[in-house]
Short mmCIF file of C-alpha atoms in Angstrom, two decimals:
data_model
loop_
_atom_site.label_atom_id
_atom_site.label_comp_id
_atom_site.label_asym_id
_atom_site.label_seq_id
_atom_site.Cartn_x
_atom_site.Cartn_y
_atom_site.Cartn_z
CA MET M 1 -1.12 -4.21 -80.14
CA ALA M 2 -1.47 -3.09 -83.57
CA SER M 3 -3.90 -4.65 -86.07
CA SER M 4 -1.31 -6.17 -88.11
CA LYS M 5 1.01 -7.50 -85.42
CA ALA M 6 -2.18 -9.22 -83.84
CA ALA M 7 -2.89 -10.62 -87.19
CA ARG M 8 0.77 -11.94 -87.52
CA VAL M 9 0.51 -13.32 -83.61
CA GLY M 10 -2.88 -15.04 -84.53
CA GLU M 11 -1.26 -16.54 -87.82
CA GLU M 12 1.76 -17.59 -85.84
CA VAL M 13 -0.30 -19.24 -83.10
CA TRP M 14 -2.82 -21.13 -85.60
CA LYS M 15 0.04 -22.68 -87.20
CA THR M 16 2.28 -23.61 -84.77
CA ARG M 17 0.70 -23.67 -81.43
CA THR M 18 -2.78 -25.20 -81.66
CA ASP M 19 -3.98 -28.79 -81.71
CA LYS M 20 -6.28 -29.19 -84.61
CA VAL M 21 -9.55 -30.68 -84.83
CA ASN M 22 -11.31 -31.76 -88.06
CA ALA M 23 -13.52 -28.57 -88.78
CA GLU M 24 -16.62 -30.96 -90.08
CA LEU M 25 -16.44 -32.93 -86.59
CA VAL M 26 -16.88 -29.47 -84.71
CA THR M 27 -19.54 -28.52 -87.06
CA LEU M 28 -21.82 -31.70 -86.63
CA THR M 29 -21.35 -31.90 -83.07
CA TYR M 30 -22.27 -28.45 -82.64
CA GLY M 31 -25.13 -28.94 -84.80
CA THR M 32 -26.23 -32.05 -82.89
CA ILE M 33 -26.41 -29.92 -79.60
CA VAL M 34 -28.19 -27.12 -81.25
CA ALA M 35 -30.67 -29.82 -82.40
CA GLN M 36 -31.02 -31.65 -79.03
CA LEU M 37 -31.67 -28.19 -77.25
CA CYS M 38 -34.67 -27.31 -79.77
CA ASN M 39 -35.75 -30.83 -79.28
CA ASP M 40 -35.73 -30.53 -75.18
CA TYR M 41 -37.25 -27.04 -75.22
CA ASP M 42 -39.83 -27.78 -77.92
CA SER M 43 -38.54 -25.27 -80.53
CA ASN M 44 -38.67 -22.87 -77.86
CA TYR M 45 -35.92 -20.81 -79.77
CA VAL M 46 -35.51 -18.08 -77.21
CA GLU M 47 -35.19 -20.28 -74.87
CA VAL M 48 -32.49 -22.39 -76.76
CA ASN M 49 -30.82 -18.97 -77.35
CA LYS M 50 -30.42 -18.65 -73.48
CA GLN M 51 -29.01 -21.93 -73.27
CA LEU M 52 -26.46 -21.61 -75.88
CA ASP M 53 -25.54 -18.28 -74.41
CA ARG M 54 -25.38 -20.08 -70.94
CA MET M 55 -23.13 -22.92 -72.44
CA GLY M 56 -20.74 -20.27 -74.19
CA TYR M 57 -20.58 -18.04 -71.12
CA ASN M 58 -19.05 -21.21 -69.06
CA ILE M 59 -16.98 -22.06 -71.79
CA GLY M 60 -15.17 -18.31 -72.39
CA MET M 61 -14.40 -18.35 -68.72
CA ARG M 62 -12.31 -21.25 -69.13
CA LEU M 63 -11.01 -20.45 -72.44
CA ILE M 64 -9.45 -17.17 -71.81
CA GLU M 65 -6.67 -18.87 -69.76
CA ASP M 66 -5.78 -21.30 -72.69
CA PHE M 67 -6.13 -17.91 -74.97
CA PHE M 68 -3.50 -16.58 -72.96
CA ALA M 69 -0.88 -19.61 -72.57
CA LYS M 70 -1.30 -19.64 -76.44
CA SER M 71 -0.99 -16.87 -77.76
CA GLY M 72 1.38 -14.98 -75.20
CA THR M 73 -0.67 -11.77 -75.03
CA GLN M 74 -1.16 -9.33 -72.25
CA LYS M 75 -3.77 -7.35 -71.01
CA CYS M 76 -5.05 -4.90 -73.55
CA ALA M 77 -4.97 -1.23 -73.10
CA ASN M 78 -8.22 -0.20 -74.30
CA PHE M 79 -11.47 -1.58 -75.52
CA ARG M 80 -10.36 -0.76 -79.45
CA GLU M 81 -7.16 -2.99 -78.87
CA THR M 82 -9.27 -5.67 -77.16
CA ALA M 83 -11.59 -5.80 -80.50
CA GLU M 84 -8.77 -6.36 -82.70
CA THR M 85 -7.29 -8.97 -80.30
CA ILE M 86 -10.66 -10.92 -80.47
CA SER M 87 -10.96 -10.69 -84.17
CA LYS M 88 -7.14 -11.40 -85.14
CA ILE M 89 -5.94 -13.57 -82.65
CA GLY M 90 -9.11 -15.22 -80.48
CA PHE M 91 -10.94 -16.25 -83.36
CA LYS M 92 -7.97 -17.13 -85.70
CA ILE M 93 -6.43 -19.36 -82.84
CA PHE M 94 -9.80 -21.34 -82.17
CA LEU M 95 -11.86 -21.09 -85.39
CA ASN M 96 -9.44 -20.04 -87.96
CA ILE M 97 -11.29 -17.33 -89.10
CA THR M 98 -10.82 -13.58 -88.80
CA PRO M 99 -14.02 -11.73 -88.52
CA VAL M 100 -13.46 -8.00 -89.49
CA VAL M 101 -13.97 -5.35 -86.94
CA ILE M 102 -16.28 -2.39 -87.91
CA ASN M 103 -19.14 0.20 -86.88
CA TRP M 104 -17.44 1.46 -83.74
CA THR M 105 -19.28 4.11 -81.88
CA ALA M 106 -17.82 7.36 -81.14
CA ASP M 107 -17.19 6.77 -77.22
CA ASN M 108 -15.23 3.28 -78.54
CA LYS M 109 -17.74 1.58 -76.20
CA GLN M 110 -19.49 -0.49 -79.33
CA PHE M 111 -18.21 -2.38 -82.18
CA SER M 112 -19.20 -5.23 -84.70
CA LEU M 113 -17.73 -8.00 -85.89
CA LEU M 114 -18.64 -9.05 -89.32
CA PHE M 115 -18.17 -12.92 -89.97
CA GLU M 116 -17.17 -13.61 -93.83
CA GLU M 117 -17.37 -17.11 -92.78
CA ASN M 118 -18.46 -19.29 -89.56
CA PRO M 119 -17.29 -22.55 -89.53
CA LEU M 120 -20.44 -23.37 -86.64
CA ALA M 121 -23.01 -22.82 -89.55
CA ASP M 122 -21.52 -24.83 -92.14
CA PHE M 123 -24.08 -27.52 -93.73
CA VAL M 124 -26.51 -26.02 -91.70
CA GLU M 125 -30.50 -25.38 -92.41
CA LEU M 126 -32.54 -23.86 -89.79
CA PRO M 127 -36.04 -25.89 -89.36
CA ASP M 128 -38.64 -24.59 -91.47
CA ASP M 129 -41.18 -24.03 -88.97
CA GLY M 130 -41.89 -20.40 -89.43
CA LYS M 131 -40.57 -19.53 -85.96
CA SER M 132 -36.46 -20.66 -86.64
CA GLN M 133 -35.52 -17.83 -89.02
CA ASP M 134 -36.94 -15.18 -86.42
CA ASP M 135 -36.12 -16.37 -83.16
CA LEU M 136 -33.04 -18.85 -83.35
CA TRP M 137 -29.75 -17.22 -83.33
CA TYR M 138 -27.95 -20.66 -84.26
CA SER M 139 -24.38 -19.40 -83.24
CA ASN M 140 -25.31 -18.05 -79.86
CA ILE M 141 -22.81 -19.86 -78.08
CA LEU M 142 -20.10 -17.56 -79.56
CA CYS M 143 -21.84 -14.52 -77.67
CA GLY M 144 -21.70 -16.27 -74.53
CA ILE M 145 -17.78 -17.43 -75.08
CA LEU M 146 -17.00 -13.62 -75.61
CA ARG M 147 -19.03 -12.47 -72.58
CA GLY M 148 -17.46 -14.95 -70.25
CA ALA M 149 -13.91 -14.43 -71.43
CA LEU M 150 -14.05 -10.91 -71.27
CA GLU M 151 -15.53 -10.88 -67.70
CA MET M 152 -12.51 -12.85 -66.79
CA VAL M 153 -10.18 -9.75 -67.82
CA GLN M 154 -12.65 -7.35 -65.88
CA MET M 155 -15.14 -6.25 -68.81
CA GLN M 156 -18.55 -6.64 -68.49
CA VAL M 157 -20.01 -6.75 -71.65
CA GLU M 158 -23.53 -7.35 -74.05
CA VAL M 159 -23.22 -9.14 -76.93
CA HIS M 160 -25.58 -10.31 -79.48
CA PHE M 161 -26.09 -11.21 -83.37
CA LEU M 162 -27.76 -8.43 -85.47
CA SER M 163 -27.95 -10.67 -88.39
CA ASP M 164 -27.34 -14.19 -89.66
CA VAL M 165 -26.90 -15.77 -93.34
CA LEU M 166 -28.90 -18.66 -91.83
CA ARG M 167 -31.67 -16.41 -91.26
CA GLY M 168 -31.40 -15.21 -94.48
CA ASP M 169 -29.57 -12.00 -93.88
CA GLU M 170 -26.84 -10.51 -96.36
CA THR M 171 -24.37 -11.10 -93.71
CA THR M 172 -23.48 -12.58 -90.17
CA GLU M 173 -22.80 -9.53 -87.52
CA MET M 174 -22.32 -9.55 -83.97
CA ARG M 175 -22.47 -6.74 -81.72
CA ILE M 176 -20.38 -6.21 -78.64
CA THR M 177 -20.85 -3.77 -76.19
CA LEU M 178 -18.66 -2.55 -72.92
CA LEU M 179 -20.81 -1.82 -70.29
CA LYS M 180 -18.41 -1.29 -67.83
CA TYR M 181 -14.96 -2.53 -66.56
CA ILE M 182 -15.31 -4.72 -63.44
CA GLU M 183 -12.88 -3.70 -60.35
CA ASP M 184 -11.09 -6.07 -58.50
CA GLU M 185 -12.89 -6.20 -55.20
CA LEU M 186 -10.94 -7.11 -51.78
CA PRO M 187 -12.63 -9.55 -49.64
CA PRO M 188 -14.03 -8.08 -46.59
CA ASP M 189 -11.43 -8.29 -43.34
CA ASP M 190 -11.72 -10.95 -41.06
CA GLU M 191 -11.42 -9.04 -37.73
#
């Protein structure tokens, strides 16, 4: 799917086929979840990151069905097309943002998403405890969502943030690496 067509599909679905939820409600609810995890894990931000990723993974495994139902898109032909679909349709449908696809590797197995805006991070200040700026990836649930959704379409990926404006970085950038295509396995014969 061409990049411009993907952008049109994303915009069309956002305008006509998506139930809208108040962005502030989503932001505040997500903030409450992150704050509770920080409290539950005594500010062990590495563990909080793992929990956010795990939550996102479970969401992504279910969200992919909703994505296909709303967007009407088919399976992507390659990883480049997958990147454009994620950026211009997936993020548009669910968060009304369109991160920019950048920094492809020569083998077309890695790219970054550059977020000019992140609705999950609106109104957020990280705790000033000397650790969160270095250890907490506040929006890590997004990494898990992509990992879970892509696994459901037979792509095993690694997803992590490289930078986040909440941590004082200039940009918010997420890196996605294709590890392998997952082969469908038939169950063993019951002879």
